[in-house]
mmCIF file of C-alpha atoms in Angstrom:
data_model
loop_
_atom_site.group_PDB
_atom_site.id
_atom_site.type_symbol
_atom_site.label_atom_id
_atom_site.label_comp_id
_atom_site.label_asym_id
_atom_site.label_seq_id
_atom_site.Cartn_x
_atom_site.Cartn_y
_atom_site.Cartn_z
ATOM 1 C CA MET D 1 0.866 6.954 11.137
ATOM 2 C CA SER D 2 -2.248 6.033 9.151
ATOM 3 C CA SER D 3 -4.318 3.109 10.404
ATOM 4 C CA ARG D 4 -3.512 1.241 7.179
ATOM 5 C CA LEU D 5 0.215 1.563 7.800
ATOM 6 C CA ALA D 6 -0.221 0.826 11.464
ATOM 7 C CA ARG D 7 -2.045 -2.436 10.866
ATOM 8 C CA LEU D 8 0.612 -3.498 8.342
ATOM 9 C CA VAL D 9 3.437 -2.746 10.788
ATOM 10 C CA PHE D 10 1.751 -4.512 13.687
ATOM 11 C CA ALA D 11 0.873 -7.546 11.532
ATOM 12 C CA LEU D 12 4.425 -7.927 10.266
ATOM 13 C CA LEU D 13 5.968 -7.350 13.684
ATOM 14 C CA GLY D 14 3.634 -9.926 15.186
ATOM 15 C CA ALA D 15 4.637 -12.456 12.551
ATOM 16 C CA GLY D 16 8.328 -11.703 13.030
ATOM 17 C CA LEU D 17 8.580 -10.454 9.456
ATOM 18 C CA LEU D 18 9.502 -6.845 10.067
ATOM 19 C CA PRO D 19 12.847 -5.967 11.632
ATOM 20 C CA SER D 20 13.015 -3.067 14.072
ATOM 21 C CA ALA D 21 15.231 -1.286 11.561
ATOM 22 C CA ALA D 22 15.799 -1.618 7.820
ATOM 23 C CA PRO D 23 17.955 -4.662 6.969
ATOM 24 C CA ALA D 24 21.613 -3.979 6.339
ATOM 25 C CA VAL D 25 22.669 -3.777 2.715
ATOM 26 C CA ALA D 26 24.675 -6.862 1.798
ATOM 27 C CA GLY D 27 28.035 -6.429 0.138
ATOM 28 C CA THR D 28 27.858 -2.928 -1.288
ATOM 29 C CA ALA D 29 25.924 0.343 -1.294
ATOM 30 C CA LEU D 30 22.343 0.304 -2.557
ATOM 31 C CA THR D 31 22.733 2.563 -5.584
ATOM 32 C CA ALA D 32 21.319 2.225 -9.077
ATOM 33 C CA ASP D 33 24.774 1.493 -10.500
ATOM 34 C CA ALA D 34 25.488 -1.134 -7.848
ATOM 35 C CA VAL D 35 22.192 -2.921 -8.511
ATOM 36 C CA ASN D 36 22.356 -2.650 -12.310
ATOM 37 C CA THR D 37 25.833 -4.207 -12.380
ATOM 38 C CA ALA D 38 25.409 -6.647 -9.478
ATOM 39 C CA ARG D 39 27.118 -9.992 -10.069
ATOM 40 C CA TYR D 40 26.254 -13.209 -8.341
ATOM 41 C CA ASP D 41 27.876 -13.666 -4.963
ATOM 42 C CA ALA D 42 26.468 -16.256 -2.584
ATOM 43 C CA ALA D 43 27.907 -14.307 0.331
ATOM 44 C CA ALA D 44 25.936 -11.198 -0.666
ATOM 45 C CA LEU D 45 22.405 -12.673 -0.494
ATOM 46 C CA GLY D 46 21.690 -11.866 3.145
ATOM 47 C CA GLY D 47 19.894 -8.741 4.288
ATOM 48 C CA LEU D 48 18.981 -6.140 1.676
ATOM 49 C CA SER D 49 20.945 -7.397 -1.303
ATOM 50 C CA PRO D 50 21.672 -5.677 -4.655
ATOM 51 C CA VAL D 51 21.977 -9.175 -6.171
ATOM 52 C CA VAL D 52 18.545 -10.190 -4.907
ATOM 53 C CA LEU D 53 17.042 -6.864 -5.967
ATOM 54 C CA ARG D 54 18.383 -7.266 -9.503
ATOM 55 C CA ALA D 55 17.022 -10.803 -9.666
ATOM 56 C CA GLN D 56 13.598 -9.766 -8.367
ATOM 57 C CA ILE D 57 13.182 -7.076 -11.022
ATOM 58 C CA LEU D 58 14.315 -9.433 -13.783
ATOM 59 C CA LEU D 59 11.824 -12.049 -12.541
ATOM 60 C CA ASP D 60 9.049 -9.447 -12.526
ATOM 61 C CA ARG D 61 9.874 -8.417 -16.099
ATOM 62 C CA ALA D 62 9.856 -12.064 -17.197
ATOM 63 C CA GLY D 63 6.383 -12.641 -15.743
ATOM 64 C CA PHE D 64 7.546 -14.641 -12.696
ATOM 65 C CA SER D 65 6.364 -12.231 -10.041
ATOM 66 C CA PRO D 66 8.246 -12.113 -6.710
ATOM 67 C CA GLY D 67 5.453 -10.013 -5.219
ATOM 68 C CA ALA D 68 6.431 -6.656 -3.769
ATOM 69 C CA ILE D 69 10.045 -5.994 -4.789
ATOM 70 C CA ASP D 70 12.030 -5.582 -1.574
ATOM 71 C CA GLY D 71 15.574 -6.838 -2.198
ATOM 72 C CA VAL D 72 15.270 -9.604 0.398
ATOM 73 C CA VAL D 73 15.159 -13.398 0.015
ATOM 74 C CA SER D 74 11.642 -14.584 0.872
ATOM 75 C CA ASP D 75 9.172 -17.387 0.203
ATOM 76 C CA ASN D 76 7.617 -15.311 -2.584
ATOM 77 C CA LEU D 77 11.021 -15.031 -4.259
ATOM 78 C CA ARG D 78 11.543 -18.781 -3.921
ATOM 79 C CA ARG D 79 8.142 -19.462 -5.503
ATOM 80 C CA ALA D 80 9.135 -17.385 -8.524
ATOM 81 C CA LEU D 81 12.592 -18.971 -8.728
ATOM 82 C CA VAL D 82 11.130 -22.480 -8.856
ATOM 83 C CA MET D 83 9.108 -21.574 -11.931
ATOM 84 C CA VAL D 84 11.954 -19.867 -13.792
ATOM 85 C CA GLN D 85 14.248 -22.794 -12.956
ATOM 86 C CA ARG D 86 11.726 -25.182 -14.505
ATOM 87 C CA ARG D 87 11.515 -23.018 -17.612
ATOM 88 C CA TYR D 88 15.288 -23.124 -18.093
ATOM 89 C CA GLU D 89 15.509 -26.807 -17.079
ATOM 90 C CA LEU D 90 17.600 -26.089 -13.990
ATOM 91 C CA ASP D 91 17.375 -27.732 -10.596
ATOM 92 C CA ASP D 92 14.099 -26.391 -9.188
ATOM 93 C CA HIS D 93 15.208 -25.977 -5.562
ATOM 94 C CA GLY D 94 13.883 -22.405 -5.364
ATOM 95 C CA GLU D 95 17.178 -20.848 -4.273
ATOM 96 C CA LEU D 96 18.964 -18.014 -6.060
ATOM 97 C CA ASP D 97 22.091 -19.798 -7.269
ATOM 98 C CA GLU D 98 24.664 -18.793 -9.870
ATOM 99 C CA ALA D 99 23.060 -20.809 -12.696
ATOM 100 C CA THR D 100 19.636 -19.240 -12.154
ATOM 101 C CA PHE D 101 21.055 -15.738 -11.908
ATOM 102 C CA ALA D 102 23.036 -16.317 -15.124
ATOM 103 C CA ALA D 103 19.898 -17.539 -16.934
ATOM 104 C CA LEU D 104 18.017 -14.394 -15.920
ATOM 105 C CA ILE D 105 20.867 -12.122 -17.059
ATOM 106 C CA GLU D 106 21.272 -13.993 -20.367
ATOM 107 C CA THR D 107 17.590 -13.478 -21.152
ATOM 108 C CA ASP D 108 17.441 -9.824 -20.086
ATOM 109 C CA ASP D 109 20.599 -7.864 -19.254
ATOM 110 C CA GLY D 110 19.028 -4.403 -19.352
ATOM 111 C CA PRO D 111 19.265 -1.980 -16.399
ATOM 112 C CA VAL D 112 16.828 -2.852 -13.609
ATOM 113 C CA LEU D 113 16.810 0.556 -11.886
ATOM 114 C CA GLY D 114 16.369 3.904 -13.590
ATOM 115 C CA ASP D 115 15.264 7.491 -13.096
ATOM 116 C CA TYR D 116 11.649 8.575 -13.153
ATOM 117 C CA GLU D 117 10.286 12.126 -13.003
ATOM 118 C CA ILE D 118 7.251 12.448 -10.758
ATOM 119 C CA THR D 119 4.283 13.910 -12.685
ATOM 120 C CA ARG D 120 1.297 15.986 -11.653
ATOM 121 C CA ALA D 121 -0.889 12.918 -12.171
ATOM 122 C CA ASP D 122 1.195 11.050 -9.578
ATOM 123 C CA THR D 123 0.566 13.720 -6.955
ATOM 124 C CA ALA D 124 -2.884 15.014 -7.886
ATOM 125 C CA GLY D 125 -4.979 12.575 -5.911
ATOM 126 C CA PRO D 126 -7.616 12.377 -4.681
ATOM 127 C CA PHE D 127 -5.962 10.607 -1.771
ATOM 128 C CA VAL D 128 -7.340 9.211 1.466
ATOM 129 C CA PRO D 129 -4.513 9.609 4.004
ATOM 130 C CA ASP D 130 -6.204 7.709 6.835
ATOM 131 C CA ILE D 131 -8.004 4.497 5.861
ATOM 132 C CA PRO D 132 -9.666 2.614 8.733
ATOM 133 C CA SER D 133 -8.942 -1.065 9.245
ATOM 134 C CA GLU D 134 -12.563 -2.001 10.080
ATOM 135 C CA LEU D 135 -14.747 -2.942 7.114
ATOM 136 C CA GLU D 136 -17.802 -1.190 8.533
ATOM 137 C CA ALA D 137 -15.813 2.024 8.901
ATOM 138 C CA MET D 138 -14.510 1.637 5.334
ATOM 139 C CA ALA D 139 -18.113 1.463 4.154
ATOM 140 C CA ARG D 140 -18.624 5.054 5.278
ATOM 141 C CA LEU D 141 -15.939 6.357 2.883
ATOM 142 C CA ARG D 142 -16.754 7.508 -0.648
ATOM 143 C CA ARG D 143 -13.536 6.082 -2.066
ATOM 144 C CA LEU D 144 -10.609 3.934 -1.008
ATOM 145 C CA ALA D 145 -7.898 5.667 -2.987
ATOM 146 C CA TYR D 146 -4.174 5.622 -2.349
ATOM 147 C CA THR D 147 -3.031 7.188 0.908
ATOM 148 C CA GLY D 148 -0.599 9.476 -0.952
ATOM 149 C CA PRO D 149 1.905 9.760 -3.817
ATOM 150 C CA ARG D 150 4.437 7.429 -2.191
ATOM 151 C CA GLU D 151 1.965 4.532 -2.056
ATOM 152 C CA ARG D 152 0.801 5.218 -5.609
ATOM 153 C CA LEU D 153 4.384 5.255 -6.906
ATOM 154 C CA ALA D 154 5.274 2.102 -4.968
ATOM 155 C CA GLU D 155 2.409 0.176 -6.570
ATOM 156 C CA THR D 156 3.115 1.637 -10.011
ATOM 157 C CA PHE D 157 6.652 0.258 -9.845
ATOM 158 C CA HIS D 158 5.854 -2.963 -7.949
ATOM 159 C CA ILE D 159 8.109 -2.041 -5.033
ATOM 160 C CA ASP D 160 7.808 -2.206 -1.250
ATOM 161 C CA ALA D 161 7.243 1.394 -0.123
ATOM 162 C CA ARG D 162 10.032 1.098 2.456
ATOM 163 C CA LEU D 163 12.559 0.140 -0.222
ATOM 164 C CA LEU D 164 11.369 3.026 -2.412
ATOM 165 C CA VAL D 165 12.322 5.357 0.434
ATOM 166 C CA LEU D 166 15.722 3.680 0.901
ATOM 167 C CA LEU D 167 16.507 4.077 -2.792
ATOM 168 C CA ASN D 168 15.623 7.779 -2.549
ATOM 169 C CA PRO D 169 16.954 9.019 0.807
ATOM 170 C CA GLY D 170 15.735 12.451 1.824
ATOM 171 C CA VAL D 171 13.473 12.764 -1.234
ATOM 172 C CA SER D 172 9.860 13.983 -1.017
ATOM 173 C CA PHE D 173 7.471 12.118 -3.296
ATOM 174 C CA ASP D 174 4.925 14.948 -3.229
ATOM 175 C CA GLY D 175 6.449 17.298 -5.801
ATOM 176 C CA PRO D 176 5.973 17.070 -9.586
ATOM 177 C CA GLY D 177 9.288 17.292 -11.380
ATOM 178 C CA THR D 178 11.241 15.433 -8.691
ATOM 179 C CA ARG D 179 13.434 12.681 -10.122
ATOM 180 C CA ILE D 180 13.511 9.397 -8.253
ATOM 181 C CA VAL D 181 15.088 5.950 -8.685
ATOM 182 C CA VAL D 182 12.584 3.175 -9.397
ATOM 183 C CA PRO D 183 12.516 -0.385 -10.769
ATOM 184 C CA ARG D 184 12.325 -0.600 -14.556
ATOM 185 C CA ILE D 185 9.488 -3.113 -14.562
ATOM 186 C CA ALA D 186 8.186 -2.796 -18.123
ATOM 187 C CA ARG D 187 8.083 -6.154 -19.891
ATOM 188 C CA PRO D 188 9.660 -6.438 -23.366
ATOM 189 C CA ALA D 189 7.516 -5.354 -26.312
ATOM 190 C CA GLY D 190 5.393 -8.182 -27.691
ATOM 191 C CA SER D 191 5.391 -10.132 -24.414
ATOM 192 C CA ALA D 192 1.614 -9.825 -23.855
ATOM 193 C CA GLN D 193 -0.086 -13.215 -23.906
ATOM 194 C CA LYS D 194 -3.582 -14.690 -23.973
ATOM 195 C CA VAL D 195 -4.312 -16.880 -20.956
ATOM 196 C CA ALA D 196 -6.708 -19.802 -21.399
ATOM 197 C CA ARG D 197 -6.156 -21.628 -18.107
ATOM 198 C CA ILE D 198 -5.223 -20.658 -14.564
ATOM 199 C CA ALA D 199 -3.973 -23.064 -11.902
ATOM 200 C CA VAL D 200 -4.182 -22.062 -8.238
ATOM 201 C CA GLU D 201 -1.652 -24.171 -6.305
ATOM 202 C CA LYS D 202 -3.012 -23.871 -2.801
ATOM 203 C CA GLN D 203 -0.159 -25.484 -0.902
ATOM 204 C CA GLN D 204 2.454 -23.492 -2.805
ATOM 205 C CA ARG D 205 0.433 -20.240 -2.513
ATOM 206 C CA ARG D 206 0.996 -19.646 -6.209
ATOM 207 C CA VAL D 207 -1.101 -18.822 -9.281
ATOM 208 C CA LEU D 208 0.053 -20.066 -12.679
ATOM 209 C CA ALA D 209 -1.233 -18.752 -16.020
ATOM 210 C CA PHE D 210 -1.088 -20.835 -19.221
ATOM 211 C CA ASP D 211 -1.658 -19.883 -22.854
ATOM 212 C CA PRO D 212 -3.979 -21.869 -25.200
ATOM 213 C CA ASP D 213 -1.069 -24.204 -26.059
ATOM 214 C CA GLY D 214 -0.504 -25.051 -22.394
ATOM 215 C CA ARG D 215 2.683 -22.990 -22.077
ATOM 216 C CA LEU D 216 3.295 -21.240 -18.772
ATOM 217 C CA VAL D 217 3.325 -17.495 -19.366
ATOM 218 C CA ALA D 218 3.192 -16.063 -15.828
ATOM 219 C CA SER D 219 3.279 -16.979 -12.158
ATOM 220 C CA TYR D 220 2.212 -14.938 -9.135
ATOM 221 C CA PRO D 221 2.474 -15.374 -5.364
ATOM 222 C CA ALA D 222 -0.960 -15.555 -3.764
ATOM 223 C CA SER D 223 -2.743 -15.473 -0.441
ATOM 224 C CA ILE D 224 -5.087 -18.442 -0.022
ATOM 225 C CA GLY D 225 -7.927 -19.160 2.379
ATOM 226 C CA SER D 226 -7.455 -20.471 5.909
ATOM 227 C CA ASP D 227 -8.862 -23.585 7.587
ATOM 228 C CA ASP D 228 -11.659 -21.385 8.907
ATOM 229 C CA LYS D 229 -12.355 -19.723 5.544
ATOM 230 C CA PRO D 230 -11.010 -22.192 2.961
ATOM 231 C CA THR D 231 -10.399 -21.646 -0.710
ATOM 232 C CA PRO D 232 -12.532 -23.991 -2.874
ATOM 233 C CA SER D 233 -11.252 -27.029 -4.733
ATOM 234 C CA GLY D 234 -12.089 -28.150 -8.231
ATOM 235 C CA LEU D 235 -12.462 -26.689 -11.708
ATOM 236 C CA PHE D 236 -14.350 -23.449 -12.411
ATOM 237 C CA THR D 237 -14.605 -20.845 -15.153
ATOM 238 C CA ILE D 238 -14.247 -17.079 -15.174
ATOM 239 C CA THR D 239 -17.595 -15.286 -15.278
ATOM 240 C CA LYS D 240 -16.454 -11.639 -15.250
ATOM 241 C CA VAL D 241 -13.480 -9.318 -15.015
ATOM 242 C CA ALA D 242 -14.332 -6.110 -13.162
ATOM 243 C CA ARG D 243 -11.932 -3.211 -12.717
ATOM 244 C CA LEU D 244 -12.242 -0.970 -9.651
ATOM 245 C CA PRO D 245 -15.019 -3.174 -8.196
ATOM 246 C CA VAL D 246 -17.367 -2.152 -5.395
ATOM 247 C CA TRP D 247 -17.470 -4.905 -2.791
ATOM 248 C CA ARG D 248 -20.776 -6.050 -1.287
ATOM 249 C CA TYR D 249 -20.460 -7.580 2.173
ATOM 250 C CA ASN D 250 -23.082 -10.242 2.849
ATOM 251 C CA PRO D 251 -23.783 -11.234 6.476
ATOM 252 C CA ARG D 252 -23.573 -14.901 5.486
ATOM 253 C CA PHE D 253 -19.823 -14.362 4.982
ATOM 254 C CA ALA D 254 -19.673 -14.210 8.793
ATOM 255 C CA PHE D 255 -16.332 -12.426 9.000
ATOM 256 C CA LYS D 256 -15.197 -12.359 12.616
ATOM 257 C CA GLU D 257 -14.101 -8.725 12.362
ATOM 258 C CA VAL D 258 -17.569 -7.524 11.270
ATOM 259 C CA LYS D 259 -19.757 -6.815 14.310
ATOM 260 C CA GLY D 260 -23.106 -6.013 12.690
ATOM 261 C CA GLY D 261 -25.526 -8.340 10.922
ATOM 262 C CA ARG D 262 -26.366 -6.209 7.913
ATOM 263 C CA ALA D 263 -25.140 -6.064 4.327
ATOM 264 C CA PHE D 264 -23.145 -3.059 3.171
ATOM 265 C CA ASN D 265 -21.072 -1.821 0.250
ATOM 266 C CA VAL D 266 -17.380 -0.924 0.399
ATOM 267 C CA ALA D 267 -16.236 1.658 -2.143
ATOM 268 C CA ALA D 268 -13.853 0.935 -4.990
ATOM 269 C CA GLY D 269 -10.165 1.788 -4.992
ATOM 270 C CA PRO D 270 -6.701 0.292 -4.602
ATOM 271 C CA ASN D 271 -7.157 0.197 -0.816
ATOM 272 C CA SER D 272 -10.483 -1.657 -0.931
ATOM 273 C CA PRO D 273 -10.656 -5.296 0.203
ATOM 274 C CA LEU D 274 -10.806 -6.311 -3.492
ATOM 275 C CA GLY D 275 -8.029 -4.014 -4.652
ATOM 276 C CA THR D 276 -8.180 -2.821 -8.252
ATOM 277 C CA VAL D 277 -9.576 -5.930 -10.020
ATOM 278 C CA TRP D 278 -12.129 -8.692 -9.359
ATOM 279 C CA ILE D 279 -11.996 -11.855 -11.499
ATOM 280 C CA GLY D 280 -15.245 -13.635 -10.691
ATOM 281 C CA LEU D 281 -15.700 -17.407 -10.896
ATOM 282 C CA THR D 282 -18.545 -19.893 -11.243
ATOM 283 C CA ALA D 283 -17.859 -20.743 -7.590
ATOM 284 C CA PRO D 284 -20.358 -18.343 -5.943
ATOM 285 C CA SER D 285 -18.747 -15.451 -4.024
ATOM 286 C CA TYR D 286 -15.215 -16.624 -4.879
ATOM 287 C CA GLY D 287 -12.734 -14.940 -7.166
ATOM 288 C CA ILE D 288 -9.204 -13.735 -7.769
ATOM 289 C CA HIS D 289 -8.625 -10.136 -6.732
ATOM 290 C CA GLY D 290 -6.187 -7.480 -5.563
ATOM 291 C CA THR D 291 -5.409 -6.219 -2.094
ATOM 292 C CA ALA D 292 -4.687 -3.098 -0.076
ATOM 293 C CA LEU D 293 -1.652 -4.785 1.493
ATOM 294 C CA PRO D 294 0.739 -6.095 -1.177
ATOM 295 C CA GLU D 295 3.378 -6.905 1.454
ATOM 296 C CA GLU D 296 1.044 -9.535 2.936
ATOM 297 C CA VAL D 297 0.436 -11.458 -0.303
ATOM 298 C CA GLY D 298 1.763 -14.982 0.069
ATOM 299 C CA VAL D 299 2.152 -14.444 3.824
ATOM 300 C CA ALA D 300 -1.292 -13.802 5.336
ATOM 301 C CA ASP D 301 -4.384 -15.943 4.743
ATOM 302 C CA SER D 302 -7.389 -14.682 2.798
ATOM 303 C CA HIS D 303 -11.096 -15.089 3.564
ATOM 304 C CA GLY D 304 -11.272 -17.830 0.926
ATOM 305 C CA CYS D 305 -10.631 -15.949 -2.296
ATOM 306 C CA VAL D 306 -7.272 -15.718 -4.045
ATOM 307 C CA ARG D 307 -5.441 -12.447 -3.362
ATOM 308 C CA LEU D 308 -2.704 -11.106 -5.606
ATOM 309 C CA THR D 309 -0.931 -7.763 -5.531
ATOM 310 C CA ASN D 310 -2.870 -5.115 -7.415
ATOM 311 C CA TRP D 311 -0.285 -4.992 -10.202
ATOM 312 C CA ASP D 312 -0.249 -8.773 -10.616
ATOM 313 C CA VAL D 313 -4.023 -9.100 -10.789
ATOM 314 C CA GLN D 314 -4.085 -6.222 -13.312
ATOM 315 C CA ALA D 315 -1.543 -8.071 -15.463
ATOM 316 C CA LEU D 316 -3.554 -11.302 -15.212
ATOM 317 C CA ALA D 317 -6.834 -9.516 -15.981
ATOM 318 C CA ALA D 318 -5.311 -8.088 -19.179
ATOM 319 C CA MET D 319 -4.636 -11.624 -20.422
ATOM 320 C CA VAL D 320 -7.845 -13.494 -19.474
ATOM 321 C CA GLN D 321 -11.395 -13.418 -20.730
ATOM 322 C CA LYS D 322 -14.742 -14.733 -19.584
ATOM 323 C CA GLY D 323 -14.825 -18.504 -20.027
ATOM 324 C CA ALA D 324 -11.195 -19.230 -19.171
ATOM 325 C CA THR D 325 -10.792 -22.124 -16.729
ATOM 326 C CA VAL D 326 -9.480 -21.879 -13.166
ATOM 327 C CA GLU D 327 -8.379 -25.072 -11.424
ATOM 328 C CA PHE D 328 -7.719 -25.164 -7.680
ATOM 329 C CA ILE D 329 -5.038 -27.732 -6.887
ATOM 330 C CA GLU D 330 -4.450 -29.096 -3.385
#
């Protein structure tokens, strides 16, 4: 087990968020046909649910990100449901009820799972199979690439890597030409928007993106700072959008896990502390960025910045420009 996977497993076990075995599938078998045709059934929402999985992918396609798609009811799913319920003027209780499910299906009834043929680009690397958990050890690596094809494919299709394996039992992700089942996460043509304002709702652990007319165009679950390393409050503007950023650790950050007192650089890559994108703000040293651990977004605290999944911060970065406003709301 790589140290990256090990620290994820131990963190989730410690928080009581990872069962000792995969959750049982609710109601019916977890096949593409079962998920694509899943109908609302309140009794089928527990465990790993085809109904929940279908709803998560539809939410992702609509711009209301549930975070890493895992087929399980979670706080991240509830955060997305609240926003879609407000859009369709439904009761915004954050639960997946029949009215909300029907609204999602009415808007987009296309298949949510489909086949994908693994390409040479998916498997070519370079990969870094064993990524250390300590920042100072990371600084000795030339790159912080994906650990392997499975992780790359999971991020490409916005899915929890464990669910990707469950959807493709006995399949190796290392061979070009192999066909696998993945979420169909592409948004409808013409759905790209320009974002003029971002709201970071700290208590709700949610980022909202608005177009120049004030219309909500996307929402994302987020990790926010802790009491020890708080996220700022107030109104700021975006100063830069950097893709594949190199991170500079400054001793004044005083991270508890860093033992030395010197500055150092951490290489770029999807497994870097900043993930694949850095959106810098006029608040010095603060920004919105990706993460190496998408499963922890909305669950774990950050060091003060706003963490999104890599795919969500990439989507946001494609819609914002320097000068857009970012408001942190208590």
